[in-house]
Every structure is written in C-alpha cells, then in structure tokens.
Amino acid sequence: MSETTIGLFPNAGDSYFLPRLSNNLGVFLGLTVHRLRSMDVVHAESDGSLFALKQLSILKKMSPISLKITLVLLKRGKQFDLKECLKMEYRILHYAINDHDFFEDVPAFLIDKDNKLQ
C-alpha cells in the first residue's frame, strides 16, 4: 500500500477494510503506508514519542491532498458497505488521475526513484 506516496489514496476496497481496524490502526496504515510486521502488531497499542516523530517525518513526505482524501475516504468508508466504498474510490480516482500530484509524484517515485514529491 503506497498510494499516498505517489499522489493517490487507498483503493481496492481499503476504504471499507481499514476504518474497521481497532484503535484507528487502519487510519494510521492508510496515511503512513507503514507495513506491519508481527512485532508491530504485538506493540500496536504502545505509544512512544520517537515512533510518533518518525511517523510525522514520513507524513511530511506524502502528498498533502492524498492524505486529506485518505482521511475522508476512511471516515466515510466506515459508514458504507464494500460496494459503496468501491464506487466511492472509483469516482475519486477519476478526478485524482488528472491532479498535479499524480502526474508529478508517480514518475518521481516509480521512474526517477528520487521520491521528491511536488
């Protein structure tokens, strides 16, 4: 899940599944694109300021509009069934692919590999 890294947002039903994880873990995963390992799950409820600062530095590298869209998707997705979430993601995707962030960030991340988001 690297959507917010390239100027997009969670899709493929993520707006349905992520908000249903406990303690806002899905919101965290959707925004930070953090990959959970087994020990991450064990310590998911632990809070440490170093961890929080690291996540903040990661968020600062993400597309701001993608982060905002992700938050809205996850808030609305909690109220919708899977079919409605997929429709919502599909409709937003049509607008997002014409956005500046998408056309600038995808090549930076996938082709140039410099990860310098605009």
Short mmCIF file of C-alpha atoms in Angstrom, two decimals:
data_model
loop_
_atom_site.label_atom_id
_atom_site.label_comp_id
_atom_site.label_asym_id
_atom_site.label_seq_id
_atom_site.Cartn_x
_atom_site.Cartn_y
_atom_site.Cartn_z
CA MET A 1 0.00 0.00 0.00
CA SER A 2 1.96 3.02 -1.21
CA GLU A 3 -0.85 5.13 -2.62
CA THR A 4 -0.32 8.32 -0.64
CA THR A 5 3.36 8.16 -1.58
CA ILE A 6 2.52 8.59 -5.26
CA GLY A 7 -0.27 11.14 -5.02
CA LEU A 8 -3.16 8.70 -4.72
CA PHE A 9 -5.17 7.24 -1.86
CA PRO A 10 -6.12 3.79 -0.55
CA ASN A 11 -8.25 1.87 -3.04
CA ALA A 12 -9.29 -1.68 -3.94
CA GLY A 13 -11.69 -1.71 -1.00
CA ASP A 14 -9.25 -0.30 1.55
CA SER A 15 -11.75 2.43 2.45
CA TYR A 16 -14.01 -0.39 3.66
CA PHE A 17 -11.46 -2.54 5.49
CA LEU A 18 -9.07 -0.01 7.04
CA PRO A 19 -11.58 2.01 9.12
CA ARG A 20 -12.81 -1.22 10.68
CA LEU A 21 -9.46 -1.96 12.36
CA SER A 22 -9.41 -1.14 16.06
CA ASN A 23 -7.79 1.89 17.68
CA ASN A 24 -7.51 3.80 14.38
CA LEU A 25 -4.84 1.38 13.18
CA GLY A 26 -6.38 1.48 9.70
CA VAL A 27 -6.17 5.27 9.58
CA PHE A 28 -2.51 5.04 10.56
CA LEU A 29 -1.83 2.42 7.88
CA GLY A 30 -3.74 4.34 5.22
CA LEU A 31 -1.91 7.59 5.89
CA THR A 32 1.64 6.40 6.56
CA VAL A 33 1.75 3.32 4.27
CA HIS A 34 3.52 1.59 7.17
CA ARG A 35 3.96 -2.14 6.65
CA LEU A 36 3.13 -4.16 9.73
CA ARG A 37 5.38 -6.96 10.89
CA SER A 38 4.47 -9.41 13.62
CA MET A 39 6.18 -7.37 16.35
CA ASP A 40 4.39 -4.24 15.14
CA VAL A 41 1.09 -5.95 15.81
CA VAL A 42 2.23 -7.03 19.27
CA HIS A 43 3.20 -3.44 20.14
CA ALA A 44 0.38 -1.71 18.22
CA GLU A 45 -1.06 -0.19 21.38
CA SER A 46 2.28 1.06 22.68
CA ASP A 47 2.94 4.74 22.20
CA GLY A 48 6.37 6.24 22.05
CA SER A 49 7.35 9.73 21.11
CA LEU A 50 10.25 8.58 18.92
CA PHE A 51 7.88 6.42 16.92
CA ALA A 52 5.42 9.31 16.58
CA LEU A 53 8.16 11.68 15.42
CA LYS A 54 9.31 9.17 12.83
CA GLN A 55 5.75 8.85 11.50
CA LEU A 56 5.40 12.63 11.35
CA SER A 57 8.53 12.88 9.21
CA ILE A 58 7.06 10.21 6.91
CA LEU A 59 3.75 12.08 6.63
CA LYS A 60 5.57 15.28 5.66
CA LYS A 61 6.92 13.48 2.58
CA MET A 62 3.46 12.40 1.40
CA SER A 63 1.15 14.22 -0.96
CA PRO A 64 -0.97 16.58 1.21
CA ILE A 65 -4.05 16.21 -1.00
CA SER A 66 -3.72 12.42 -0.93
CA LEU A 67 -3.57 12.46 2.86
CA LYS A 68 -6.73 14.59 3.02
CA ILE A 69 -8.55 12.34 0.56
CA THR A 70 -7.44 9.30 2.54
CA LEU A 71 -8.87 10.71 5.78
CA VAL A 72 -12.20 11.49 4.11
CA LEU A 73 -12.33 8.05 2.47
CA LEU A 74 -11.68 6.27 5.74
CA LYS A 75 -14.22 8.34 7.67
CA ARG A 76 -16.91 7.81 5.04
CA GLY A 77 -15.90 4.21 4.41
CA LYS A 78 -16.75 3.29 7.98
CA GLN A 79 -20.39 4.12 7.20
CA PHE A 80 -20.57 2.32 3.83
CA ASP A 81 -20.71 -1.28 2.74
CA LEU A 82 -17.99 -2.70 0.48
CA LYS A 83 -19.88 -1.97 -2.75
CA GLU A 84 -20.40 1.69 -1.81
CA CYS A 85 -16.72 2.01 -0.82
CA LEU A 86 -15.58 0.63 -4.17
CA LYS A 87 -17.87 3.08 -6.01
CA MET A 88 -16.55 5.98 -3.93
CA GLU A 89 -12.92 5.02 -4.61
CA TYR A 90 -13.60 4.63 -8.34
CA ARG A 91 -15.23 8.05 -8.63
CA ILE A 92 -12.48 9.83 -6.73
CA LEU A 93 -9.82 8.05 -8.77
CA HIS A 94 -11.19 9.61 -11.97
CA TYR A 95 -10.55 13.07 -10.52
CA ALA A 96 -7.23 12.17 -8.89
CA ILE A 97 -5.51 10.93 -12.03
CA ASN A 98 -5.91 14.41 -13.52
CA ASP A 99 -4.38 16.09 -10.47
CA HIS A 100 -0.92 17.68 -10.46
CA ASP A 101 0.27 15.46 -7.59
CA PHE A 102 -0.44 12.27 -9.51
CA PHE A 103 1.41 13.31 -12.68
CA GLU A 104 4.38 14.69 -10.76
CA ASP A 105 4.65 12.12 -7.99
CA VAL A 106 4.21 8.86 -9.90
CA PRO A 107 7.24 9.45 -12.16
CA ALA A 108 9.28 10.75 -9.20
CA PHE A 109 8.54 7.63 -7.19
CA LEU A 110 8.39 4.89 -9.82
CA ILE A 111 10.61 6.08 -12.67
CA ASP A 112 13.13 8.61 -11.34
CA LYS A 113 13.15 6.89 -7.94
CA ASP A 114 14.16 10.15 -6.28
CA ASN A 115 10.99 10.22 -4.16
CA LYS A 116 10.90 14.02 -4.41
CA LEU A 117 7.19 14.70 -4.28
CA GLN A 118 5.96 18.03 -5.64
#
